[in-house]
Coordinates of C-alpha atoms in Angstrom, one line a residue:
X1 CA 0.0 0.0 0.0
X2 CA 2.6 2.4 1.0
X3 CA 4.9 2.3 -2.7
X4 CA 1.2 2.6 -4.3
X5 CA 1.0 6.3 -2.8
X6 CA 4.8 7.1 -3.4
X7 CA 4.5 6.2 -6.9
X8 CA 1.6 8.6 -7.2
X9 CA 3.5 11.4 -5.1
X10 CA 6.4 10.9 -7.7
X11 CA 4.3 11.6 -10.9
X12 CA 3.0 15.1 -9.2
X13 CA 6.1 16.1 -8.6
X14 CA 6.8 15.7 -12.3
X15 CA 4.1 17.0 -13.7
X16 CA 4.5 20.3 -11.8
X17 CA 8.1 20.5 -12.4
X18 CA 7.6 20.7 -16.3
X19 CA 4.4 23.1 -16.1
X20 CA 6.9 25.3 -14.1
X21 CA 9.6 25.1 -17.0
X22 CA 6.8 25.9 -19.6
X23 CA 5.7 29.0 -17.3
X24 CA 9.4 30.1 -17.4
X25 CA 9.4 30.1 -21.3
X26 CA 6.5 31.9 -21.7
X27 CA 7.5 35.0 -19.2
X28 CA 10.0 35.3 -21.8
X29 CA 8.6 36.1 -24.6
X30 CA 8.2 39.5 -26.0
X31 CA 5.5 41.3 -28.1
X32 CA 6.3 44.1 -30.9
X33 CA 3.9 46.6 -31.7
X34 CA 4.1 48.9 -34.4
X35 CA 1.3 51.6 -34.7
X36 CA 0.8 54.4 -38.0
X37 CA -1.7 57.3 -37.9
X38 CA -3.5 58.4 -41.0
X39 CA -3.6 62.7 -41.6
X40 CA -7.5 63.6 -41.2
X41 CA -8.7 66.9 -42.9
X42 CA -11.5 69.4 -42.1
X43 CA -12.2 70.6 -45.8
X44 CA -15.4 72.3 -46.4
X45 CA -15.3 74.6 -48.9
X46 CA -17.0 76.8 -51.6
X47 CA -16.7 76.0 -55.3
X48 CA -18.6 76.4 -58.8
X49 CA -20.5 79.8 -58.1
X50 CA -22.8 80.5 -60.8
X51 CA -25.3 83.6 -61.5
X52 CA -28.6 81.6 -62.1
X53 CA -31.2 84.5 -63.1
X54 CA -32.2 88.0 -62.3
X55 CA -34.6 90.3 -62.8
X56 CA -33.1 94.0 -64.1
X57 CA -30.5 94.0 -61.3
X58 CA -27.5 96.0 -63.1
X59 CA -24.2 94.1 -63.0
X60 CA -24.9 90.8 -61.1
X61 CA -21.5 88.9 -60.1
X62 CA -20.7 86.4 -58.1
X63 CA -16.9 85.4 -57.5
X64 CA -15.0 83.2 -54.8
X65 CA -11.9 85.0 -53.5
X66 CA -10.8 82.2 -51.5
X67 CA -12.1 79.0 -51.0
X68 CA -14.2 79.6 -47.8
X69 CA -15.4 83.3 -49.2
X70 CA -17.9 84.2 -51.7
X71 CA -18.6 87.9 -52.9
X72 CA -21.8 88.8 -54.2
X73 CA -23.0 92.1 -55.8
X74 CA -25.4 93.5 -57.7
X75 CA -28.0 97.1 -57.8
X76 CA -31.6 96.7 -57.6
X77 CA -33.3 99.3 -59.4
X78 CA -37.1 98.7 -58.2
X79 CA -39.0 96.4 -56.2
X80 CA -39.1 92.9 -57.6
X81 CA -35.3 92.8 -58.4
X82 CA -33.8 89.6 -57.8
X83 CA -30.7 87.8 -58.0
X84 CA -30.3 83.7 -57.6
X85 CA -27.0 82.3 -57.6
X86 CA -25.7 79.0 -57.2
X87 CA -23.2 77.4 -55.5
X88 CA -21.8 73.9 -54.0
X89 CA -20.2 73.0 -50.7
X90 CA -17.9 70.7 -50.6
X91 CA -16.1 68.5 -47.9
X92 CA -12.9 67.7 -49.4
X93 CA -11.9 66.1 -46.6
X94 CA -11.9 62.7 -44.5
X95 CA -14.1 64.6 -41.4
X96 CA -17.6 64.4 -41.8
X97 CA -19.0 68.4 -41.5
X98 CA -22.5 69.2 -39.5
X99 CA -23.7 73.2 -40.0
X100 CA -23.8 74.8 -36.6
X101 CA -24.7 77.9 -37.5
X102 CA -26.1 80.0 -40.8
X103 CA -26.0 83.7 -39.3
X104 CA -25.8 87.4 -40.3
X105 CA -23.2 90.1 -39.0
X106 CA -25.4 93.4 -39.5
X107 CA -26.1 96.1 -37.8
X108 CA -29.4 97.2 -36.3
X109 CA -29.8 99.9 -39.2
X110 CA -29.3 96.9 -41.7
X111 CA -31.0 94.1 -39.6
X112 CA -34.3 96.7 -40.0
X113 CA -33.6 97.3 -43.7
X114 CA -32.9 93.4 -44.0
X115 CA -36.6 93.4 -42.3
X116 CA -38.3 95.8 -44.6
X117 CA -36.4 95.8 -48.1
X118 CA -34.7 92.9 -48.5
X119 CA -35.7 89.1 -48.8
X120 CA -33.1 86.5 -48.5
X121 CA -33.5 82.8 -48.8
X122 CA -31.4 79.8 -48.8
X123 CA -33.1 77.5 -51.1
X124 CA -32.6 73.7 -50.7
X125 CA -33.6 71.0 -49.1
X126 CA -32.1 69.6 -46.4
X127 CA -29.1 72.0 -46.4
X128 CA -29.8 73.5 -42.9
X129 CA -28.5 74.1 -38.8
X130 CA -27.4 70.6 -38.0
X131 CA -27.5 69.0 -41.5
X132 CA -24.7 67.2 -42.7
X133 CA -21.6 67.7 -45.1
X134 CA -20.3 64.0 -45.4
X135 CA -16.4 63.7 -46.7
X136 CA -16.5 63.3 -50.2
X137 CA -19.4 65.1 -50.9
X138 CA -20.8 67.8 -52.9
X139 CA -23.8 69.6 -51.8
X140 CA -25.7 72.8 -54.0
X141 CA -27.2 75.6 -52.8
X142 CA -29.4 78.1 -54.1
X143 CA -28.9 81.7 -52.5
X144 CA -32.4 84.0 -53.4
X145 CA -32.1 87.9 -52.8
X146 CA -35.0 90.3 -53.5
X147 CA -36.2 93.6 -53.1
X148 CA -39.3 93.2 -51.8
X149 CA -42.5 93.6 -54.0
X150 CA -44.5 94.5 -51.0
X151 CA -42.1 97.0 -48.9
X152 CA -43.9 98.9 -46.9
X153 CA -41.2 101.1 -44.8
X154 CA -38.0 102.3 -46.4
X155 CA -34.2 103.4 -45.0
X156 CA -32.3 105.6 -46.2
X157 CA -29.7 103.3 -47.1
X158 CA -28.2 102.9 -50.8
X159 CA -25.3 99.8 -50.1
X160 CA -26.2 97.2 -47.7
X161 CA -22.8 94.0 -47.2
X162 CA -24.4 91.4 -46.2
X163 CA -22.5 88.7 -44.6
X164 CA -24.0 85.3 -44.6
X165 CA -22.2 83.4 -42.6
X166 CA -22.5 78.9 -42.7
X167 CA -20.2 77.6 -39.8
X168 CA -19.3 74.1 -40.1
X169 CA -18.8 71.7 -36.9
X170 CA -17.1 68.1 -36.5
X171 CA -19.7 66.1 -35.2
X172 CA -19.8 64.2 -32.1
X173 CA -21.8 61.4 -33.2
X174 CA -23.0 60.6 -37.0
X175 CA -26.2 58.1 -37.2
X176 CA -27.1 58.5 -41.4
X177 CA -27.6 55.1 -42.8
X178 CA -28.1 56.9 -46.6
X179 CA -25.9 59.1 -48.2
X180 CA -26.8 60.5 -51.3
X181 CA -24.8 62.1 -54.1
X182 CA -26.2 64.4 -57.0
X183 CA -24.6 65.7 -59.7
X184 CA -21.9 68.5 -59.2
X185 CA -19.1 68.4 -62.2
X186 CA -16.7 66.8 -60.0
X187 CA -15.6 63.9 -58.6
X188 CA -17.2 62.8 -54.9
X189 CA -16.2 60.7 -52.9
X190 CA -17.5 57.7 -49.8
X191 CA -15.5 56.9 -46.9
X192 CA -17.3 53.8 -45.5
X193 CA -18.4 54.4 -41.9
X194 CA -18.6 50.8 -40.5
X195 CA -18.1 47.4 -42.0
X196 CA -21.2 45.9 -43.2
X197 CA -23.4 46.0 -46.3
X198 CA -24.2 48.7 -48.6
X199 CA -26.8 49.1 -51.5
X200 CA -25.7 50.7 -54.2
X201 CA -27.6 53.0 -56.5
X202 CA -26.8 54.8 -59.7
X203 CA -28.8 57.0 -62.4
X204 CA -27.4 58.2 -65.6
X205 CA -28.3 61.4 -67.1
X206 CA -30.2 62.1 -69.5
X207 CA -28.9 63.3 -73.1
X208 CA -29.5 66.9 -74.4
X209 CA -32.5 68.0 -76.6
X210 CA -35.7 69.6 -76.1
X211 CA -39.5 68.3 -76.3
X212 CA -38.4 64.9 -74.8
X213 CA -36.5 63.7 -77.7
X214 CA -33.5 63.2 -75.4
X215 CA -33.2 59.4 -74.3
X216 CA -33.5 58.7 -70.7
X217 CA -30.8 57.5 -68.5
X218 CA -31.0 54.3 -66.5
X219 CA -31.0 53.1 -63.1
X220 CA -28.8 50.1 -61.6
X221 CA -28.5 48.5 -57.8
X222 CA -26.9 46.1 -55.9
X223 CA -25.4 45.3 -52.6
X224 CA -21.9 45.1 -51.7
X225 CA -19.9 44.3 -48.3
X226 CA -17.6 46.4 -47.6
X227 CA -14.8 47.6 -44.8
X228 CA -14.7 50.5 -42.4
X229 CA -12.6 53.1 -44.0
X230 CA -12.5 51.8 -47.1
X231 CA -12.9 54.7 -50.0
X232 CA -15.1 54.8 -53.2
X233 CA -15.3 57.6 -55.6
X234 CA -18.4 58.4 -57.1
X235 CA -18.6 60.1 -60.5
X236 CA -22.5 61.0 -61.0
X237 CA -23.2 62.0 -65.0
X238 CA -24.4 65.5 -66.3
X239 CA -27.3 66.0 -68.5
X240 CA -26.0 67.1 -72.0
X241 CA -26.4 70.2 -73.3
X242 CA -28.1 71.3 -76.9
X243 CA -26.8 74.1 -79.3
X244 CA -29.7 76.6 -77.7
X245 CA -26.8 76.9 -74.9
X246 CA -24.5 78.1 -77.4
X247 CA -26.8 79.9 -79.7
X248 CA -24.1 82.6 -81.1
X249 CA -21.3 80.5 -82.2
X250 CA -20.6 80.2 -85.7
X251 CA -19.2 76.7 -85.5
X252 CA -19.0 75.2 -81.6
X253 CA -18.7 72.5 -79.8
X254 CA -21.6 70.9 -77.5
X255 CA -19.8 69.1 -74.8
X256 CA -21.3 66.7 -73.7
X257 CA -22.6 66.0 -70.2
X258 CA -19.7 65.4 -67.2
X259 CA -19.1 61.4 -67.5
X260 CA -18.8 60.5 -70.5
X261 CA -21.2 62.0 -72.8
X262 CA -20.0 62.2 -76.2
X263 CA -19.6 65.7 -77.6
X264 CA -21.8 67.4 -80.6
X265 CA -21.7 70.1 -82.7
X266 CA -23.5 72.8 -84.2
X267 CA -23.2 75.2 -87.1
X268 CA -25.1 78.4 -87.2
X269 CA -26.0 78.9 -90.6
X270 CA -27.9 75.7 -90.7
X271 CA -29.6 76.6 -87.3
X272 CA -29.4 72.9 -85.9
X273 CA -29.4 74.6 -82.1
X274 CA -31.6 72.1 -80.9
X275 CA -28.8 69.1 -81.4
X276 CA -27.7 67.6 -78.3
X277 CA -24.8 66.0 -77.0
X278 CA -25.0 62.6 -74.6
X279 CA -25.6 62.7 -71.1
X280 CA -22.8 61.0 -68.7
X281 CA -23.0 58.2 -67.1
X282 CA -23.0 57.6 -63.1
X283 CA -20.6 55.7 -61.2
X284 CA -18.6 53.9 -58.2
X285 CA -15.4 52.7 -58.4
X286 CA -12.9 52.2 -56.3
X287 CA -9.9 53.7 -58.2
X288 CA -9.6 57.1 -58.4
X289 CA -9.7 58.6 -62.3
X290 CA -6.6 60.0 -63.7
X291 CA -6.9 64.1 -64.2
X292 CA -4.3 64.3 -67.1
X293 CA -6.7 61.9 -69.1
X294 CA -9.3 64.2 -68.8
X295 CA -10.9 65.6 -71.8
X296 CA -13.9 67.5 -72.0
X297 CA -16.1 65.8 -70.4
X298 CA -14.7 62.3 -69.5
X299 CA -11.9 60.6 -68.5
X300 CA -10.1 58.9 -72.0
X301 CA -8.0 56.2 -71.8
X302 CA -7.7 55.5 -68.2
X303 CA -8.6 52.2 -68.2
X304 CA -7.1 51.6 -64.6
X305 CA -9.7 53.8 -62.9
X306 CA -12.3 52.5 -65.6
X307 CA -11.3 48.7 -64.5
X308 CA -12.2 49.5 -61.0
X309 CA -15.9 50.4 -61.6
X310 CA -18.4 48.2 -59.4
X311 CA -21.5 49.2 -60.5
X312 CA -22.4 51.6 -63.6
X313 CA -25.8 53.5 -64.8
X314 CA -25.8 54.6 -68.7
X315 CA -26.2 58.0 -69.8
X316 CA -29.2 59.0 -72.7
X317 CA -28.4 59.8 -76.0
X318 CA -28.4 64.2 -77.8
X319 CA -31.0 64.4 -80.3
X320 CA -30.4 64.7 -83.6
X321 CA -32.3 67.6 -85.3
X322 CA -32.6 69.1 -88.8
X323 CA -35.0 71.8 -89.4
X324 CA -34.8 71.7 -93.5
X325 CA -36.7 69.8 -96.2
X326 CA -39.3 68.8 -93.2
X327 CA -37.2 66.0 -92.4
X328 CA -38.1 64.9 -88.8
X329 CA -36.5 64.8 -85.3
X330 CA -34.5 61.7 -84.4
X331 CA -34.7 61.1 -80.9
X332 CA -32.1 60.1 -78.6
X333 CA -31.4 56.3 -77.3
X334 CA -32.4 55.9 -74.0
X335 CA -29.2 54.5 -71.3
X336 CA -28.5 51.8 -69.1
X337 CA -29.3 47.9 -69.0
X338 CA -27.4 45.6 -70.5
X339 CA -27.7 47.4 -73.9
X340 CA -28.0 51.0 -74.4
X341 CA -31.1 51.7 -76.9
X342 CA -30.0 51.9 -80.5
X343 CA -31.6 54.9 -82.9
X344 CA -33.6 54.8 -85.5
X345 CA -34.5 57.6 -87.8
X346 CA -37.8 58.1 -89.9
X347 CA -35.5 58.6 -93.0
X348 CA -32.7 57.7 -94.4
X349 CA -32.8 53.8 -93.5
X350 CA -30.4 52.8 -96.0
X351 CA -28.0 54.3 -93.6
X352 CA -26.2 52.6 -90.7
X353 CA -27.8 53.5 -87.3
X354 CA -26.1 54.5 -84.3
X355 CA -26.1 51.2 -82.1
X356 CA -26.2 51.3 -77.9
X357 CA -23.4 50.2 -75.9
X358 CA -23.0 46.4 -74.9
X359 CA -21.3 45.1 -72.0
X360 CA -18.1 44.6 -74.6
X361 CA -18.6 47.1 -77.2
X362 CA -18.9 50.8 -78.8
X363 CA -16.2 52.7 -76.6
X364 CA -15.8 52.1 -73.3
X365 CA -16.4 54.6 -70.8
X366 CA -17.5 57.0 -73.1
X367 CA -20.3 57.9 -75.6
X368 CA -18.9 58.3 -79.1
X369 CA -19.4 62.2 -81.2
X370 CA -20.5 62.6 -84.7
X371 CA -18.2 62.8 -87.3
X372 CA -16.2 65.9 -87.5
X373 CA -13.7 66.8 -90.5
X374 CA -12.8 70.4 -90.1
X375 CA -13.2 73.1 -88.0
X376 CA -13.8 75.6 -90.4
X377 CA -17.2 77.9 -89.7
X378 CA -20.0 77.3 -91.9
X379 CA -19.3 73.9 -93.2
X380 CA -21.5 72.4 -96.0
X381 CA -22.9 69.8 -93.4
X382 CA -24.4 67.8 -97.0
X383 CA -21.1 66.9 -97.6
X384 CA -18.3 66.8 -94.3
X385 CA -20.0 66.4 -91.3
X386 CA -22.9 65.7 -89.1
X387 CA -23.9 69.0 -87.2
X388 CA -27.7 67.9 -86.8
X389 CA -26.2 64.2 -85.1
X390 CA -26.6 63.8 -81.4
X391 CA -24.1 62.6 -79.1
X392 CA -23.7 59.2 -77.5
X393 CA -24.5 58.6 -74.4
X394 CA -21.7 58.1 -71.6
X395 CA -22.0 54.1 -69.6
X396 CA -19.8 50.9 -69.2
X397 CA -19.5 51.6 -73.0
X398 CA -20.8 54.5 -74.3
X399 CA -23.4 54.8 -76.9
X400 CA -22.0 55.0 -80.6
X401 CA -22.8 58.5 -82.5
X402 CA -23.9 59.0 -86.4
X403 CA -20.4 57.5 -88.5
X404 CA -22.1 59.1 -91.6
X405 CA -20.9 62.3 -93.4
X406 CA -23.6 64.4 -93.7
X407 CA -26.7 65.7 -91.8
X408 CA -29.3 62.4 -91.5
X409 CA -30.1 64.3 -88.4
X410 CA -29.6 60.8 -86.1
X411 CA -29.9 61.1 -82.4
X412 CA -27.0 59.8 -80.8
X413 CA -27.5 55.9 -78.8
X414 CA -27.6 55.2 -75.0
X415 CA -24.9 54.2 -73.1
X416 CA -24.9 50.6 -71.0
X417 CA -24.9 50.4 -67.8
X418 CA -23.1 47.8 -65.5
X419 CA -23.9 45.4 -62.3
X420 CA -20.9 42.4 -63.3
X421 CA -19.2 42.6 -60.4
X422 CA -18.6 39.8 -58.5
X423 CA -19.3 41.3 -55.4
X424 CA -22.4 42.6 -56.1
X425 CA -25.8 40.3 -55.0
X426 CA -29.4 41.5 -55.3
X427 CA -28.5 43.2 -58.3
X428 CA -30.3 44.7 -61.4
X429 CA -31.0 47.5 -63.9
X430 CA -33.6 49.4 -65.0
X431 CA -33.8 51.2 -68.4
X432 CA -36.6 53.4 -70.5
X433 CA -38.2 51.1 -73.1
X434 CA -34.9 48.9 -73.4
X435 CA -34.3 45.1 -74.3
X436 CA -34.6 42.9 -71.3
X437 CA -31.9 40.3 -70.5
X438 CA -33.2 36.9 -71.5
X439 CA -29.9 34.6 -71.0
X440 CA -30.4 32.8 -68.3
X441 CA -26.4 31.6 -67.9
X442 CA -25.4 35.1 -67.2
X443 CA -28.7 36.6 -66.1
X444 CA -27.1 38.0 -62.1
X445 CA -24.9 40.1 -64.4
X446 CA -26.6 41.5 -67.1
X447 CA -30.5 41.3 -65.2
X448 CA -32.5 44.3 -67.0
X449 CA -36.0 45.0 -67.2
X450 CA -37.6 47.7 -68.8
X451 CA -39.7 50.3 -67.7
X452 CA -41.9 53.3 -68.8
X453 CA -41.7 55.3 -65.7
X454 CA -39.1 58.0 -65.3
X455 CA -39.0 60.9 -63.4
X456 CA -36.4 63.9 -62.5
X457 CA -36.3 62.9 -59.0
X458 CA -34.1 59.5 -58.4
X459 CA -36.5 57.1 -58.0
X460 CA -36.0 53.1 -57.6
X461 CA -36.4 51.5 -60.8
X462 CA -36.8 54.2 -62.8
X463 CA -35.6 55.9 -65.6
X464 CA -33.8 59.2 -64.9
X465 CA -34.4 62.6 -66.4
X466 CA -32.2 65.4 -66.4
X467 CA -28.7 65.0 -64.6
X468 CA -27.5 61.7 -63.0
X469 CA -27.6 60.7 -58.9
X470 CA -25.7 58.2 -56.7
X471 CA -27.2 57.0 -53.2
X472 CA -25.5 54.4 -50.8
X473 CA -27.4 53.0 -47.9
X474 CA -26.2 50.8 -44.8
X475 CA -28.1 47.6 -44.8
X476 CA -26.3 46.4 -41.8

């Protein structure tokens, strides 16, 4: 009995004796740590001031001096005057911005004449104390100031400054689960809060025209997963423009809208003002574009940033006009699905038709411009170019313009738009009277159905008039 129990006291001993050695190798160990810090910016600034409309105010300006300062001026000359300018903010940097404060330096002489005489207004929604300016983004502005119709008191007062003052915070806490991106004419830009999900939606604009012979742009969505400070850019399209913007030229270019709409052009002594250029595309990508390939309106040749795109709405096709010999309007393609909308035109059919852009085909990135030979004014359009041809419309590959020499008036095609992506899921696009996507092998990437609706606010599954929109929305 008794060498039973001293075999058993043996065997503890041993076992504690080698966890004791193993406790002495661990103590020994050592753990590096190496720690970097990223430079955060507080960036809000002014940019792309523009005098909308007035009344008969003399001289109305509207200039930045520096980024954070914008000088109005302007005379009224009788009741009703008015003066609307335009203007983005934008948060260049990687801190989110929250308005504190939109206040007035004046004194009591001009808060009274501010009371009586003038009427001020800052005009758009949800730009307001306590509203957001997320990094990245771009938000417009409309400033309103009126002499009032109804002034009932006057002071004797013949210059009023006016400071309007917007005072921008870094906010404590940030709880917005959308973020939404219009159009501005420059790149934005998404920070991603929180990892987790995001749905992705894109419009493209619409092409340029009047009457609603412009084609559409499209709509596309999906979902995507990504990681907390990961960075997306956001390029959201332009609608494009018609020769009515340029109506004194001689010989100019239509440029078409910011994305990737293809350009047109116009010639005065053949009047074809109501040609329009393509509308841009709108997209995400996670590559920044390349500024020294810019041209115009889009980004040529940078097929690195282009690569990089997850998800793409197209852009609508400029009409194609020709007001001799009665020959009729050719409307624009419509943009976005798997295939941009072709044109047709209600003459010359033994010509070759502009054709929408294909998930592989047209150009890509960009909607194409009618043929151009010379820049000399007055061209005999019958014979070396096409003035009255549309633009194509910007997309994963733009929308192809009229290849023919001479004015068959063709409207220019739609752009396509893009959910192939492998890490997209619950995706698909939505275009104006398109061709749906019947292949059933690659249906999750190409899924389009079409639609009849469209509207000028950006609207789920629905086509998009005027310029393009982005939105991104945390689905946890």
């Amino acid at each position: 009995m008794r060498r039973r129990n001293i075999r058993k006291f043996i065997i503890l001993i041993l076992i504690l004796c080698i966890s004791i050695g193993f406790a002495v190798i661990t103590a020994s160990l050592i753990m590096n740590a190496s720690f970097s810090f990223t430079n955060s910016s507080f960036d809000l600034h002014f940019s792309n001031i523009n005098v909308l409309s007035t009344s008969t105010v003399t001289s109305p300006t509207a200039t930045i001096t520096d980024s954070t300062t914008i000088n109005y001026s302007g005379t009224f000359n009788k009741p009703g005057d008015y003066i609307d300018f335009s203007f983005y903010i934008v948060n260049g940097g990687t801190i989110d911005g929250q308005i504190s404060q939109i206040n007035t330096n004046l004194t009591s002489e001009q808060a009274n004449y501010i009371t009586y005489s003038l009427k001020y207004e800052i005009e758009k929604t949800n730009v307001g104390v306590n509203d957001y300016v997320y990094a990245g983004q771009s938000r417009k502005v409309i400033a309103h100031f009126e002499y009032k119709e109804d002034i009932d008191d006057f002071i004797d007062l013949s210059n009023l400054n006016l400071n309007l003052t917007m005072n921008f915070i870094q906010p404590q806490t940030v709880t917005t689960t959308v973020w939404n991106y219009e159009y501005s004419g420059t790149e934005q830009y998404f920070i991603v809060p929180k990892t987790g999900k995001y749905k992705l939606e894109v419009w493209g604009a619409s092409g340029g025209g009047v009457d609603g012979y412009y084609g559409y742009g499209g709509y596309s969505r999906g979902t995507i997963s990504l990681n907390k400070n990961q960075k997306l850019y956001l390029y959201v399209g332009g609608q494009g423009k018609t020769g009515m913007d340029n109506p004194n030229a001689n010989l100019s270019l239509i440029t078409g809208g910011w994305n990737g709409g293809g350009s047109a052009y116009l010639d005065k002594q053949f009047g074809y003002y109501n040609t329009g250029s393509g509308g841009g595309s709108t997209d995400i990508r996670t590559i920044r574009a390349d500024v020294t390939y810019q041209n115009y309106s889009y980004y040529t040749n940078d097929t690195t940033s282009l690569n990089s795109r997850i998800i793409v709405a197209g852009g609508g096709g400029g009409e194609g006009h020709d007001h001799t010999d009665g020959h009729p309007v050719s409307s624009g393609g419509h943009g976005g699905g798997y295939i941009g909308v072709g044109v047709t035109s209600a003459w010359e059919d033994s010509h070759t038709h502009p054709l929408g852009g294909t998930q592989s085909s047209i150009t890509f990135g960009y909607g194409a411009s009618p043929v151009m030979t010379s820049t000399t004014d007055h061209l005999d359009a019958g014979n070396n170019s096409s003035f009255c041809s549309g633009g194509g419309g910007g997309g994963y590959y733009g929308g192809e313009a009229s290849i023919y020499q001479g004015c068959r008036n063709f409207g220019g095609a739609g752009g396509s738009g893009y959910i192939g992506n492998t890490s997209l899921t619950s995706k698909i696009m939505y275009c104006y009277n398109c061709q749906e996507s019947t292949e059933e092998a690659n249906e999750t990437n190409i899924k389009t159905r079409s639609t009849t609706d469209v509207s000028s606010i950006a609207t789920a599954n629905y086509a998009k008039n005027g310029n393009g929109y982005a939105k991104i929305t945390f689905t946890g």
